[in-house]
Structures are given as C-alpha cells and as structure tokens.
Amino acid sequence: MKVLVIGGGAREHALCRSLSQDPAVSELHCAPGNAGIAQVATVHPVDQLDGAAVAALAQRLAADLVVVGPEAPLVAGVSDAVRAAGIPVFGPSGEAAQLEGSKAFAKDVMAAAGIPTARAYVCTTPAEAAEALDAFGAPYVVKDDGLAAGKGVVVTSDRAEALAHAAACFGASPGPHGPGRVVIEEYLDGPEVSLFAITDGDTVLPLVPAQDFKRALDGDQGPNTGGMGAYSPLPWAPEGLVQEVLDTVLQPTVDELRRRGTPFSGLLYAGLALTSRGTRVIEFNARFGDPETQVVLARLDTPLAGVLLAAAKGTLDTLEPLRWHEGAAVTVVLASEGYPAAPRTGDVIEGLAEADSADGTVFVLHAGTRADEAGQVLTAGGRVLSVTAVGTDLAEARERAYQGVGRIGFKGAQHRRDIALEAAAG
Ligand code: AMP
Ligand code: GLY
C-alpha cells in the first residue's frame, strides 16, 4: 500500500513512524514533512492547505490512502479534494471538520444529540460577552469561535483579562460565520482526558485514553499551548470510562453528523473533563491530538495502515478488535524559547542521535525542525520535538523520556518537568 501523510508536526512524525513499521506499507510519503519525517518517508514540498495540489500529488504517487493530520487542511476541505479524485482519505470533509473549526457548531451538534458539555453563550459583541461573563462568574472561560491552534482559549479569574481576550477575538479576521464570534462558557473543574476514536461515519472504534498537559509551565501554570506532554494509560481513570464516552459522546456525535447529511469519517477527538457532576465534553477535534498521538500510537500493536484504510473505505465493522502493548508511554515536548507567544527559530539542535535508544524504547519525534544545507537540524517552530518513551509502567517510561530530553540541547529550549509525574507516583 502506498500512503501519503499530510502535515509536518510530531503527530505526523508519529503517524509516519507507525506506518513505516507496518509491513503492508510499501511506500510512505509526506507533505510537507519535517527533518525527522524525512528519515522515514519521502517528503514533498507541497502546500498542505492546497487541496488541488495535494490531490495532484496523491494521483502522481498513485497513493492508495491519504492521511490528513492537522485541522487546518481538514477545515480547508483538503479531504474533499482528495476524495473527489477517487483516492481513499482518512480525514473528515470540510463540513464535518466544522466540529473543530467552529466551537459554536460543535455546541449546536452537542445540544441536538444530548451530549453533556459546558453551558455556553455564543456572543457577537463585547456587551454580550460582558453579560455572559457575569452570568457564569469566575473562573471565566473565553474561546475564539474559529481555529486558533490551541491558543484561542483563555481561562482566567481576571474579568479584565477575559474581556480583553474577547475583544481580541472580535477584532480577529472574520471566519466562515462572519466577523468574530466568541464562545463564553461555564468553567468545568476536574481532570482532563483525551479520548480518540477512529470512525468511518457509522462504526466507532475508541482508542486508549491519554492525558495532555496544556499549560506552558510546571504545575499547570502559564498560558495555554498546543500541548507540552502526554501519557497513557491513565491509572486513575474510572473503570468503564471508555465505554461510557463511546455510548454518551462518541457514537451519538457520529450519528448526529450522519443524520445531518455530513457524515464524519476520520479521527474524532473528545476532550473531556471528569467533573464532580459527571463527564463533560470540553471540545471536539477532527484529527489526532498532538502530543497525545505520540503516546497512543506507541501503545498500539495492530498495524496502523489497515485501520486507517478501513475508516477511509467505510469497512471498520469488518475489522478485528485493536491490540495494545502492555505497559505505558510518556512524551515530553521540547519547545523554543518564547513559545507560545513568540517562538524563536533557527537554532542548531544537538544530541538528536544520542537521545534515540538503540532498543527503540526512546525515540525523538520532530515537530518544528528543518535541515540546513550542511545537514544540521535547526529549530523551525514553537514546539520543536516530542521525546517519547515506552516502559513497563509510567514511572519507567517517564524516566526514559526525561533521559532522552537530557541528551538534547538547543538555545532557549524549554520543557515541563512534571509530565506524568503525579500519575507515575500513583
Ligand atoms: P480547548 O481549545 O477548547 O480544548 O481549550 C483548551 C484548554 O482550555 C482545555 O484543554 C482546558 O484546559 C481549558 N478549558 C477549555 N474549556 C474549559 C472549561 N469550560 N472549563 C475549564 N477549562 C476549560
Ligand atoms: N493536544 C491538544 C490538541 O491536539 O488539540
């Protein structure tokens, strides 16, 4: 099978790594990729947001499957362009990807399907936003309606800061629904869980839960980011959580989107809060999470390509149950100085080869990296690397991941020191 992966972050490196280990995959391509992906796939300098260019590349390569990683190409309709060219694609249509592309759309789907989530107001003026903030009280949750790479959400007890974020969202460039909309919602307390499911629009196959660390600094301080680390499994999660979320969240969402005539196939990501009043959806994403994918795929034993192809072709109901490795996985993100506000780039990364263990238990996945003419690997984005490790338990995986982190250096590198710390300690 010839597979083309679209994207160039650590999530796509994790996807490419798993696909490259699948004996069913004869050729692996990625566009645009990064310096790490280039070691396991042939990379192509194609604009990932250009559906026609991606479809043309897939046709030229005679790809049997295209896997779209990030949200921006999904929302831009890249899957639709590939599907229209007659090539199976893992990733929802642009319309179905609105589940992530518009927080207001997601709230509407959840209301229609009776899915438990935070109560919310969709606001279009600063006055409405102020009213909504006061209706819920602190802590305030203010979300840009559109895509913001994990940085559109502010959670704060400072009313002025909440209002300022709303004002910034109103002033941002207009989305598909007109000029800036802001979603203000009730604060959900309790631990967060990311649960992914693979779906063909009908059958829903949940993966194993993971936890992400969204804040930039130790102890969940600092600004929200795309994610600074992750681990799986969650030893503290209630028994039956996956089945509960399948029955009350994932399957009803997939059924509702099919009923609307916009079936969702691809990866449905439920971001959940386990509150004292029960499980609530914080957000949906229309693609694999980053960095959770790094740990979820590290635990997956079933070869990946056949699973993604079955979702793309609508035959998930014929698949054998997924198999998982025993043990645990932890990933720690190394980010550039200034991330998330203003990441610096262009610094040489040292120690990459030393960080990968010979036995495959520690491996470095690249995010924002590029190789220069001399073959040096340079930082090229906010999140630079995901140092990932597996072990018999979380403590071992965690220790190995941080050993890997310790071998890598670049100017201004930052990472959290508390990824999986509490969970590993029991
Ligand atoms: P989102 O982009 O919707 O996932 O939000 C990013 C992060 O903001 C989440 O992972 C949570 O940590 C936090 N967050 C979002 N919505 C809420 C909420 N209603 N209550 C508490 N925290 C939230
Ligand atoms: N790790 C959060 C996300 O992928 O949205």
PDB file of N, CA and C in Angstrom, residues 128-163:
ATOM      1  N   GLU A 128     -22.399  41.754  24.831  1.00  0.00           N
ATOM      2  CA  GLU A 128     -22.917  40.401  25.071  1.00  0.00           C
ATOM      3  C   GLU A 128     -21.908  39.560  25.845  1.00  0.00           C
ATOM      4  N   ALA A 129     -20.634  39.729  25.481  1.00  0.00           N
ATOM      5  CA  ALA A 129     -19.583  38.957  26.148  1.00  0.00           C
ATOM      6  C   ALA A 129     -19.540  39.310  27.636  1.00  0.00           C
ATOM      7  N   ALA A 130     -19.621  40.593  27.951  1.00  0.00           N
ATOM      8  CA  ALA A 130     -19.576  41.032  29.352  1.00  0.00           C
ATOM      9  C   ALA A 130     -20.750  40.444  30.126  1.00  0.00           C
ATOM     10  N   GLU A 131     -21.923  40.444  29.484  1.00  0.00           N
ATOM     11  CA  GLU A 131     -23.119  39.906  30.121  1.00  0.00           C
ATOM     12  C   GLU A 131     -22.947  38.401  30.406  1.00  0.00           C
ATOM     13  N   ALA A 132     -22.397  37.684  29.426  1.00  0.00           N
ATOM     14  CA  ALA A 132     -22.215  36.239  29.579  1.00  0.00           C
ATOM     15  C   ALA A 132     -21.201  35.933  30.688  1.00  0.00           C
ATOM     16  N   LEU A 133     -20.128  36.732  30.758  1.00  0.00           N
ATOM     17  CA  LEU A 133     -19.121  36.526  31.807  1.00  0.00           C
ATOM     18  C   LEU A 133     -19.766  36.664  33.187  1.00  0.00           C
ATOM     19  N   ASP A 134     -20.602  37.668  33.319  1.00  0.00           N
ATOM     20  CA  ASP A 134     -21.221  37.908  34.626  1.00  0.00           C
ATOM     21  C   ASP A 134     -22.279  36.846  34.942  1.00  0.00           C
ATOM     22  N   ALA A 135     -22.891  36.296  33.903  1.00  0.00           N
ATOM     23  CA  ALA A 135     -23.894  35.256  34.131  1.00  0.00           C
ATOM     24  C   ALA A 135     -23.246  34.009  34.747  1.00  0.00           C
ATOM     25  N   PHE A 136     -22.039  33.664  34.265  1.00  0.00           N
ATOM     26  CA  PHE A 136     -21.375  32.461  34.789  1.00  0.00           C
ATOM     27  C   PHE A 136     -20.511  32.753  36.011  1.00  0.00           C
ATOM     28  N   GLY A 137     -19.918  33.936  36.089  1.00  0.00           N
ATOM     29  CA  GLY A 137     -18.983  34.251  37.171  1.00  0.00           C
ATOM     30  C   GLY A 137     -17.621  33.613  36.932  1.00  0.00           C
ATOM     31  N   ALA A 138     -16.664  33.921  37.834  1.00  0.00           N
ATOM     32  CA  ALA A 138     -15.295  33.407  37.696  1.00  0.00           C
ATOM     33  C   ALA A 138     -15.240  31.943  38.158  1.00  0.00           C
ATOM     34  N   PRO A 139     -14.255  31.145  37.713  1.00  0.00           N
ATOM     35  CA  PRO A 139     -13.299  31.488  36.660  1.00  0.00           C
ATOM     36  C   PRO A 139     -13.973  31.562  35.291  1.00  0.00           C
ATOM     37  N   TYR A 140     -13.471  32.488  34.474  1.00  0.00           N
ATOM     38  CA  TYR A 140     -14.076  32.759  33.171  1.00  0.00           C
ATOM     39  C   TYR A 140     -13.419  31.909  32.086  1.00  0.00           C
ATOM     40  N   VAL A 141     -14.227  31.428  31.149  1.00  0.00           N
ATOM     41  CA  VAL A 141     -13.718  30.664  30.011  1.00  0.00           C
ATOM     42  C   VAL A 141     -14.149  31.372  28.737  1.00  0.00           C
ATOM     43  N   VAL A 142     -13.168  31.876  27.973  1.00  0.00           N
ATOM     44  CA  VAL A 142     -13.453  32.665  26.778  1.00  0.00           C
ATOM     45  C   VAL A 142     -12.759  32.011  25.587  1.00  0.00           C
ATOM     46  N   LYS A 143     -13.534  31.665  24.552  1.00  0.00           N
ATOM     47  CA  LYS A 143     -12.979  30.935  23.405  1.00  0.00           C
ATOM     48  C   LYS A 143     -13.268  31.650  22.099  1.00  0.00           C
ATOM     49  N   ASP A 144     -12.228  31.770  21.300  1.00  0.00           N
ATOM     50  CA  ASP A 144     -12.390  32.204  19.916  1.00  0.00           C
ATOM     51  C   ASP A 144     -13.220  31.127  19.210  1.00  0.00           C
ATOM     52  N   ASP A 145     -14.227  31.518  18.435  1.00  0.00           N
ATOM     53  CA  ASP A 145     -15.068  30.528  17.757  1.00  0.00           C
ATOM     54  C   ASP A 145     -14.268  29.701  16.763  1.00  0.00           C
ATOM     55  N   GLY A 146     -13.302  30.309  16.104  1.00  0.00           N
ATOM     56  CA  GLY A 146     -12.601  29.637  14.993  1.00  0.00           C
ATOM     57  C   GLY A 146     -11.332  28.937  15.429  1.00  0.00           C
ATOM     58  N   LEU A 147     -10.598  28.392  14.439  1.00  0.00           N
ATOM     59  CA  LEU A 147      -9.358  27.668  14.712  1.00  0.00           C
ATOM     60  C   LEU A 147      -8.297  28.607  15.249  1.00  0.00           C
ATOM     61  N   ALA A 148      -7.600  28.171  16.308  1.00  0.00           N
ATOM     62  CA  ALA A 148      -6.554  29.038  16.855  1.00  0.00           C
ATOM     63  C   ALA A 148      -5.368  28.232  17.368  1.00  0.00           C
ATOM     64  N   ALA A 149      -5.191  27.014  16.832  1.00  0.00           N
ATOM     65  CA  ALA A 149      -4.043  26.173  17.176  1.00  0.00           C
ATOM     66  C   ALA A 149      -3.862  26.025  18.687  1.00  0.00           C
ATOM     67  N   GLY A 150      -4.970  25.854  19.392  1.00  0.00           N
ATOM     68  CA  GLY A 150      -4.892  25.623  20.837  1.00  0.00           C
ATOM     69  C   GLY A 150      -4.634  26.873  21.639  1.00  0.00           C
ATOM     70  N   LYS A 151      -4.571  28.024  20.975  1.00  0.00           N
ATOM     71  CA  LYS A 151      -4.231  29.246  21.687  1.00  0.00           C
ATOM     72  C   LYS A 151      -5.399  30.227  21.733  1.00  0.00           C
ATOM     73  N   GLY A 152      -6.584  29.788  21.323  1.00  0.00           N
ATOM     74  CA  GLY A 152      -7.743  30.682  21.273  1.00  0.00           C
ATOM     75  C   GLY A 152      -8.558  30.706  22.547  1.00  0.00           C
ATOM     76  N   VAL A 153      -8.085  29.947  23.558  1.00  0.00           N
ATOM     77  CA  VAL A 153      -8.873  29.816  24.785  1.00  0.00           C
ATOM     78  C   VAL A 153      -8.152  30.497  25.941  1.00  0.00           C
ATOM     79  N   VAL A 154      -8.880  31.321  26.670  1.00  0.00           N
ATOM     80  CA  VAL A 154      -8.319  31.896  27.894  1.00  0.00           C
ATOM     81  C   VAL A 154      -9.212  31.490  29.055  1.00  0.00           C
ATOM     82  N   VAL A 155      -8.590  30.914  30.089  1.00  0.00           N
ATOM     83  CA  VAL A 155      -9.289  30.573  31.328  1.00  0.00           C
ATOM     84  C   VAL A 155      -8.651  31.427  32.412  1.00  0.00           C
ATOM     85  N   THR A 156      -9.431  32.292  33.042  1.00  0.00           N
ATOM     86  CA  THR A 156      -8.847  33.239  33.987  1.00  0.00           C
ATOM     87  C   THR A 156      -9.893  33.690  35.004  1.00  0.00           C
ATOM     88  N   SER A 157      -9.421  34.089  36.166  1.00  0.00           N
ATOM     89  CA  SER A 157     -10.342  34.666  37.147  1.00  0.00           C
ATOM     90  C   SER A 157     -10.348  36.191  37.072  1.00  0.00           C
ATOM     91  N   ASP A 158      -9.530  36.726  36.170  1.00  0.00           N
ATOM     92  CA  ASP A 158      -9.399  38.169  35.998  1.00  0.00           C
ATOM     93  C   ASP A 158     -10.395  38.630  34.922  1.00  0.00           C
ATOM     94  N   ARG A 159     -11.450  39.345  35.339  1.00  0.00           N
ATOM     95  CA  ARG A 159     -12.511  39.726  34.410  1.00  0.00           C
ATOM     96  C   ARG A 159     -11.972  40.603  33.273  1.00  0.00           C
ATOM     97  N   ALA A 160     -11.023  41.500  33.625  1.00  0.00           N
ATOM     98  CA  ALA A 160     -10.471  42.389  32.593  1.00  0.00           C
ATOM     99  C   ALA A 160      -9.731  41.578  31.524  1.00  0.00           C
ATOM    100  N   GLU A 161      -9.003  40.540  31.974  1.00  0.00           N
ATOM    101  CA  GLU A 161      -8.267  39.701  31.017  1.00  0.00           C
ATOM    102  C   GLU A 161      -9.260  38.940  30.129  1.00  0.00           C
ATOM    103  N   ALA A 162     -10.348  38.456  30.735  1.00  0.00           N
ATOM    104  CA  ALA A 162     -11.374  37.735  29.970  1.00  0.00           C
ATOM    105  C   ALA A 162     -11.979  38.655  28.908  1.00  0.00           C
ATOM    106  N   LEU A 163     -12.277  39.883  29.304  1.00  0.00           N
ATOM    107  CA  LEU A 163     -12.862  40.847  28.357  1.00  0.00           C
ATOM    108  C   LEU A 163     -11.876  41.202  27.252  1.00  0.00           C
TER     109      LEU A 163
END
